[in-house]
């Protein structure tokens, strides 16, 4: 075949491929469903690197029971049904010869410190390599050991020759209400692979094993979160940051001054609004064990209007929402013993990697809130003031629940 014919053939193939993609993109349900594709026309989507990344072949996720790019579910329900326990593989997922599985006991001091070190050196880091999550061991135990936790869902992979922890994954079993239907699911978290081993598809092996172990205990649905776009999310969220310690955030380059802008100008710009007036007889105090019943009723009442919600029992409310300084900062607003409002945020600091003056950013992450006496804006202003008084540098909020308001 001549070069001219080859070139024409390649052009024809490219045109056909683009036609196929365009047909796929014509589904308004799909492009409006994925948050970062909303309001984009076909050509904009064709040039969007995120869509290209989502559309490419995914060696692992293409084998999993998830919606494929371009697909839109017409009905709700599990993509894969439960199977009988005797059909679930009993053998550990196979590993290369130089690796072995290891069970992790998070109540063991050596194990929890090893997990801390793996996460500190290898977990979430910003694109510029300036900040890295710094989970405390106390936070990890709060996040990973709720009532009824399953010890078999905490495990890792060890390199035999060095005894180095090469990867870790965890899961907690939660009760969900999805469109008012009860669903038991494994919430997978802290999937981390040592940088040295990221070329050997270790993450997919860890996921296969946590799926197998979940199936063995009768759980066939799983929740995964990712900072990158994978096929295919059923929900998406975006973080918003409210600066509290403007000078420090500028000094570590978490935020930047505008052209010709002085730090004093930005500090003035980010001054917190005045606290709302607290009506007579109302007090704000940390959440205690005696508040569990009322707080649970408030949270479940707040969540009942959402299509997907966690169905917290009393023990779980006691675990997740009782005030623990520097872990979960949780507060109620009450009058004469009746709790009317509730808010909380957790502490997830980031290490500052290349700064001589500051070593850490103390970040508050909004968790749950319920407002009745106050408007949502007023309750968030109270939260911001409380966070600042506790030494937090930045307050982070996801655009979930009613936060977009």
Coordinates of C-alpha atoms in Angstrom, one line a residue:
X1 CA 0.0 0.0 0.0
X2 CA 1.3 3.5 -0.9
X3 CA 2.0 6.1 1.8
X4 CA -0.8 8.2 0.4
X5 CA -3.3 5.3 0.8
X6 CA -2.0 4.6 4.3
X7 CA -2.5 8.2 5.3
X8 CA -6.0 8.3 3.9
X9 CA -6.8 5.0 5.6
X10 CA -5.6 6.4 8.9
X11 CA -7.7 9.6 8.4
X12 CA -10.8 7.5 7.7
X13 CA -10.2 5.4 10.8
X14 CA -9.8 8.5 12.9
X15 CA -13.0 10.0 11.5
X16 CA -14.9 6.8 12.3
X17 CA -13.5 6.8 15.8
X18 CA -14.5 10.4 16.3
X19 CA -18.0 9.6 15.0
X20 CA -18.3 6.8 17.6
X21 CA -17.2 9.1 20.4
X22 CA -19.5 11.8 19.3
X23 CA -22.5 9.4 19.2
X24 CA -21.5 8.4 22.8
X25 CA -21.3 12.0 23.9
X26 CA -24.7 12.9 22.5
X27 CA -26.3 11.4 25.6
X28 CA -27.3 14.5 27.5
X29 CA -28.1 12.4 30.6
X30 CA -24.4 11.2 30.8
X31 CA -22.7 14.5 30.1
X32 CA -24.9 16.4 32.6
X33 CA -24.5 13.6 35.1
X34 CA -20.7 14.0 35.4
X35 CA -20.1 17.2 37.2
X36 CA -17.0 18.4 35.3
X37 CA -18.7 17.8 31.9
X38 CA -21.8 19.9 32.5
X39 CA -22.6 22.6 30.0
X40 CA -19.9 21.5 27.5
X41 CA -20.6 21.0 23.9
X42 CA -19.3 18.0 21.9
X43 CA -16.1 19.7 20.7
X44 CA -15.3 20.9 24.2
X45 CA -15.8 17.4 25.5
X46 CA -13.6 15.9 22.7
X47 CA -10.8 18.2 23.8
X48 CA -11.3 17.6 27.5
X49 CA -8.4 15.5 28.9
X50 CA -10.7 14.2 31.7
X51 CA -13.1 12.8 29.2
X52 CA -10.2 11.2 27.3
X53 CA -8.9 9.7 30.5
X54 CA -12.4 8.3 31.4
X55 CA -12.9 6.9 27.9
X56 CA -9.6 5.1 27.6
X57 CA -9.2 1.4 28.4
X58 CA -9.0 0.7 32.2
X59 CA -7.3 -2.6 32.6
X60 CA -8.8 -3.2 36.0
X61 CA -12.1 -1.2 36.2
X62 CA -13.3 -2.5 32.8
X63 CA -13.5 -6.0 34.5
X64 CA -15.6 -4.7 37.4
X65 CA -19.4 -4.4 37.8
X66 CA -19.5 -0.6 37.2
X67 CA -21.2 1.5 34.6
X68 CA -19.0 2.1 31.5
X69 CA -18.4 5.7 30.2
X70 CA -21.4 6.8 28.3
X71 CA -23.8 4.5 30.1
X72 CA -26.7 5.9 32.1
X73 CA -28.6 3.6 34.5
X74 CA -32.3 3.4 33.6
X75 CA -33.2 1.7 36.9
X76 CA -31.7 1.6 40.3
X77 CA -30.3 -1.5 42.0
X78 CA -27.2 -3.6 42.2
X79 CA -25.2 -4.2 39.1
X80 CA -24.1 -7.6 40.5
X81 CA -26.3 -9.7 42.7
X82 CA -25.2 -11.5 45.8
X83 CA -23.9 -15.0 45.5
X84 CA -24.0 -18.0 47.9
X85 CA -21.1 -18.1 50.4
X86 CA -19.9 -21.5 49.2
X87 CA -19.3 -19.9 45.7
X88 CA -17.0 -17.2 47.1
X89 CA -13.3 -18.1 46.7
X90 CA -11.8 -19.1 50.0
X91 CA -8.2 -18.8 48.9
X92 CA -6.3 -15.5 49.2
X93 CA -5.8 -13.6 46.0
X94 CA -2.6 -14.8 44.4
X95 CA 0.5 -12.6 44.7
X96 CA 3.9 -12.6 43.0
X97 CA 6.4 -15.0 44.7
X98 CA 8.3 -12.2 46.5
X99 CA 5.2 -10.8 48.3
X100 CA 2.9 -12.2 50.9
X101 CA -0.3 -11.0 52.7
X102 CA -0.3 -9.7 56.2
X103 CA -3.2 -9.1 58.6
X104 CA -3.1 -5.7 60.3
X105 CA -4.2 -5.2 63.9
X106 CA -4.9 -1.5 64.4
X107 CA -5.0 -1.9 68.2
X108 CA -1.4 -3.0 68.1
X109 CA 1.0 -0.1 68.5
X110 CA 3.6 -1.4 66.1
X111 CA 0.9 -2.0 63.4
X112 CA -0.7 1.4 63.7
X113 CA 2.6 3.1 63.6
X114 CA 3.6 1.2 60.5
X115 CA 0.3 2.2 58.8
X116 CA 0.9 5.8 59.9
X117 CA 4.4 5.8 58.3
X118 CA 3.1 4.2 55.0
X119 CA 0.4 6.9 54.7
X120 CA 2.6 9.7 55.8
X121 CA 5.3 8.9 53.1
X122 CA 3.1 7.6 50.3
X123 CA -0.6 8.8 50.6
X124 CA -2.4 11.9 49.2
X125 CA -0.1 14.7 48.2
X126 CA -0.8 17.8 46.1
X127 CA 0.4 18.0 42.5
X128 CA 3.3 20.3 43.4
X129 CA 4.6 18.1 46.2
X130 CA 4.2 20.9 48.8
X131 CA 1.6 19.3 51.1
X132 CA 0.8 15.8 52.3
X133 CA -2.0 14.5 54.6
X134 CA -0.7 13.8 58.0
X135 CA -3.2 11.4 59.8
X136 CA -2.5 10.9 63.5
X137 CA -2.7 7.4 64.9
X138 CA -5.6 8.5 67.1
X139 CA -7.5 9.8 64.0
X140 CA -6.8 6.5 62.2
X141 CA -8.3 4.5 65.0
X142 CA -11.4 6.8 65.1
X143 CA -11.8 6.6 61.3
X144 CA -11.2 2.8 61.0
X145 CA -12.5 1.2 64.2
X146 CA -16.2 2.0 64.6
X147 CA -18.5 -0.3 66.6
X148 CA -18.7 -3.7 65.0
X149 CA -15.7 -3.3 62.8
X150 CA -14.5 -6.4 60.9
X151 CA -10.8 -7.2 61.6
X152 CA -10.5 -9.2 58.4
X153 CA -11.0 -6.0 56.4
X154 CA -7.6 -4.5 57.5
X155 CA -4.7 -6.0 55.7
X156 CA -1.6 -5.3 53.6
X157 CA 1.0 -6.8 51.4
X158 CA 4.6 -7.4 52.6
X159 CA 7.7 -7.6 50.4
X160 CA 9.3 -10.8 51.8
X161 CA 12.9 -9.9 51.3
X162 CA 12.8 -6.6 53.2
X163 CA 9.6 -7.2 55.3
X164 CA 8.5 -3.7 54.0
X165 CA 4.8 -2.9 54.0
X166 CA 4.2 -2.4 50.3
X167 CA 0.5 -1.7 50.4
X168 CA -2.5 -1.4 52.7
X169 CA -6.3 -1.3 52.3
X170 CA -9.1 -1.1 54.8
X171 CA -12.9 -1.4 54.8
X172 CA -15.7 -0.7 57.3
X173 CA -19.1 -2.2 56.8
X174 CA -21.9 0.4 56.9
X175 CA -25.7 0.4 56.6
X176 CA -27.0 2.6 53.8
X177 CA -30.4 3.7 52.8
X178 CA -30.5 4.0 49.0
X179 CA -33.8 5.3 47.8
X180 CA -35.2 4.1 51.1
X181 CA -33.9 0.6 50.6
X182 CA -31.5 -1.0 53.1
X183 CA -28.1 -1.8 51.6
X184 CA -25.1 -3.1 53.4
X185 CA -21.8 -1.9 51.9
X186 CA -18.1 -1.9 52.5
X187 CA -16.7 1.6 52.6
X188 CA -13.1 1.2 51.3
X189 CA -10.6 3.7 52.5
X190 CA -6.9 4.4 52.9
X191 CA -5.9 2.3 49.9
X192 CA -2.2 3.1 49.7
X193 CA 0.7 1.6 47.7
X194 CA 4.3 2.4 48.5
X195 CA 5.8 4.5 45.8
X196 CA 8.4 1.8 45.2
X197 CA 5.8 -0.7 44.0
X198 CA 3.4 1.4 41.9
X199 CA 4.4 -0.2 38.7
X200 CA 3.2 -3.7 39.6
X201 CA -0.7 -3.2 39.7
X202 CA -0.7 -3.7 43.4
X203 CA -3.8 -1.5 44.0
X204 CA -6.0 -3.7 41.9
X205 CA -4.8 -6.8 43.8
X206 CA -5.7 -5.1 47.1
X207 CA -9.1 -4.2 45.8
X208 CA -9.8 -7.7 44.5
X209 CA -8.9 -9.1 48.0
X210 CA -11.1 -6.6 49.9
X211 CA -14.0 -7.5 47.6
X212 CA -13.4 -11.2 48.2
X213 CA -13.3 -10.7 52.0
X214 CA -16.4 -8.6 51.9
X215 CA -18.2 -11.2 49.9
X216 CA -17.2 -13.8 52.5
X217 CA -19.0 -11.9 55.2
X218 CA -22.1 -11.4 53.1
X219 CA -21.4 -7.8 51.8
X220 CA -21.6 -7.4 48.0
X221 CA -21.7 -3.6 47.5
X222 CA -18.7 -1.3 48.0
X223 CA -18.0 2.4 48.1
X224 CA -14.7 3.8 46.7
X225 CA -13.6 7.4 46.5
X226 CA -11.0 8.8 44.2
X227 CA -9.4 12.2 43.4
X228 CA -9.2 11.1 39.7
X229 CA -12.1 10.4 37.3
X230 CA -12.6 6.6 37.1
X231 CA -15.4 4.7 35.4
X232 CA -18.0 5.6 36.5
X233 CA -18.9 7.7 39.5
X234 CA -22.4 7.6 40.9
X235 CA -21.8 10.8 42.9
X236 CA -19.3 13.6 42.7
X237 CA -18.3 16.4 45.1
X238 CA -15.9 19.3 45.1
X239 CA -14.0 20.9 48.0
X240 CA -14.2 24.5 48.8
X241 CA -11.7 26.2 51.2
X242 CA -12.4 29.0 53.6
X243 CA -9.1 30.6 54.7
X244 CA -8.8 31.3 58.4
X245 CA -5.1 32.0 59.0
X246 CA -4.5 34.0 55.8
X247 CA -0.9 35.0 56.6
X248 CA 0.3 31.5 57.3
X249 CA -1.5 30.0 54.3
X250 CA 0.2 32.6 52.1
X251 CA 3.6 31.9 53.6
X252 CA 3.3 28.2 52.9
X253 CA 1.9 28.9 49.4
X254 CA -1.4 27.2 50.1
X255 CA -2.9 30.5 48.8
X256 CA -1.4 33.4 46.9
X257 CA -1.7 37.2 47.0
X258 CA -3.2 38.9 44.1
X259 CA -1.0 41.3 41.9
X260 CA 0.2 44.2 44.0
X261 CA -1.9 42.9 46.9
X262 CA -0.6 43.3 50.5
X263 CA -1.1 40.6 53.1
X264 CA -3.0 43.0 55.2
X265 CA -5.5 43.6 52.4
X266 CA -6.2 39.8 52.1
X267 CA -6.4 39.5 55.9
X268 CA -9.1 42.2 55.8
X269 CA -10.9 40.4 52.9
X270 CA -11.0 37.1 54.8
X271 CA -12.1 38.5 58.2
X272 CA -15.0 36.3 59.5
X273 CA -18.5 37.8 59.6
X274 CA -19.7 38.7 63.0
X275 CA -21.2 35.9 65.1
X276 CA -25.0 35.7 64.9
X277 CA -26.9 36.7 68.1
X278 CA -27.5 33.7 70.3
X279 CA -31.1 33.8 71.6
X280 CA -31.5 34.0 75.3
X281 CA -31.4 30.6 77.0
X282 CA -29.4 28.9 74.3
X283 CA -26.0 27.5 74.9
X284 CA -23.3 26.0 72.7
X285 CA -21.2 23.1 74.1
X286 CA -19.3 20.0 73.1
X287 CA -21.4 16.9 72.2
X288 CA -21.4 14.4 75.1
X289 CA -22.6 10.8 75.5
X290 CA -25.9 12.0 77.1
X291 CA -26.7 13.7 73.7
X292 CA -26.6 10.6 71.6
X293 CA -30.3 10.0 71.3
X294 CA -31.2 13.6 70.4
X295 CA -28.2 14.0 68.0
X296 CA -29.1 10.7 66.2
X297 CA -32.7 11.9 65.8
X298 CA -31.5 15.2 64.4
X299 CA -29.1 13.6 61.9
X300 CA -31.5 11.0 60.6
X301 CA -34.2 13.6 60.2
X302 CA -31.7 15.7 58.2
X303 CA -30.7 12.8 56.0
X304 CA -34.1 11.4 55.2
X305 CA -34.6 13.7 52.2
X306 CA -31.5 12.4 50.4
X307 CA -31.4 9.5 48.0
X308 CA -28.3 8.0 49.5
X309 CA -27.7 8.2 53.3
X310 CA -26.0 6.3 56.0
X311 CA -28.3 4.8 58.6
X312 CA -26.5 5.4 61.9
X313 CA -27.4 3.4 65.0
X314 CA -26.9 4.7 68.5
X315 CA -23.5 3.1 69.0
X316 CA -22.3 4.6 65.7
X317 CA -23.5 8.0 66.6
X318 CA -21.6 7.7 69.9
X319 CA -18.5 6.8 68.0
X320 CA -18.6 9.3 65.2
X321 CA -20.1 12.4 66.9
X322 CA -19.1 12.6 70.5
X323 CA -16.6 15.4 70.9
X324 CA -12.9 14.3 70.8
X325 CA -10.5 17.3 70.8
X326 CA -8.3 17.5 67.7
X327 CA -10.0 14.5 66.2
X328 CA -13.7 15.2 65.8
X329 CA -14.8 18.7 67.0
X330 CA -18.5 18.2 67.7
X331 CA -20.9 20.8 69.2
X332 CA -24.6 21.0 70.0
X333 CA -26.8 24.0 70.6
X334 CA -29.5 23.5 73.2
X335 CA -32.1 25.3 75.3
X336 CA -33.4 23.8 78.5
X337 CA -32.0 20.4 77.7
X338 CA -33.5 20.3 74.1
X339 CA -30.9 20.1 71.3
X340 CA -32.0 22.2 68.3
X341 CA -28.8 22.5 66.2
X342 CA -25.7 20.4 65.7
X343 CA -22.4 20.8 63.9
X344 CA -19.1 19.1 63.7
X345 CA -15.8 19.0 61.8
X346 CA -12.8 16.7 61.9
X347 CA -9.1 17.5 62.1
X348 CA -7.0 16.4 59.1
X349 CA -3.7 18.3 59.1
X350 CA -1.3 18.4 56.2
X351 CA 2.4 18.4 56.5
X352 CA 4.2 21.4 54.8
X353 CA 7.1 19.8 52.9
X354 CA 9.3 22.6 51.8
X355 CA 9.0 25.5 54.2
X356 CA 11.4 26.5 57.0
X357 CA 8.9 28.5 59.1
X358 CA 5.8 26.2 59.1
X359 CA 5.7 22.4 59.3
X360 CA 1.9 21.8 59.3
X361 CA -1.4 23.2 58.2
X362 CA -4.3 22.5 60.6
X363 CA -7.3 21.9 58.5
X364 CA -10.9 21.5 59.6
X365 CA -13.2 19.4 57.4
X366 CA -16.9 20.0 57.8
X367 CA -18.7 16.7 58.6
X368 CA -22.4 16.9 59.6
X369 CA -24.7 19.8 60.6
X370 CA -28.3 20.2 61.4
X371 CA -29.8 23.7 61.7
X372 CA -33.2 24.6 63.2
X373 CA -32.8 27.7 65.4
X374 CA -30.2 29.2 63.1
X375 CA -30.0 29.5 59.3
X376 CA -27.4 27.3 57.6
X377 CA -25.3 30.3 56.9
X378 CA -25.4 31.3 60.6
X379 CA -24.5 27.8 61.7
X380 CA -21.5 27.8 59.4
X381 CA -20.4 31.2 60.7
X382 CA -20.5 29.8 64.2
X383 CA -18.5 26.8 63.0
X384 CA -15.9 29.0 61.4
X385 CA -15.4 31.0 64.5
X386 CA -15.2 27.9 66.6
X387 CA -12.6 26.4 64.2
X388 CA -10.5 29.6 64.3
X389 CA -10.6 29.8 68.1
X390 CA -9.2 26.2 68.1
X391 CA -6.3 27.1 66.0
X392 CA -7.4 25.8 62.6
X393 CA -5.8 27.5 59.6
X394 CA -8.4 26.6 56.9
X395 CA -12.0 25.2 56.8
X396 CA -12.9 22.8 54.1
X397 CA -16.4 22.0 52.8
X398 CA -17.8 19.6 50.2
X399 CA -20.7 20.7 48.0
X400 CA -22.9 17.9 49.4
X401 CA -26.2 17.9 51.3
X402 CA -27.3 21.6 51.2
X403 CA -23.9 23.1 51.2
X404 CA -24.2 24.6 47.8
X405 CA -26.6 27.1 49.3

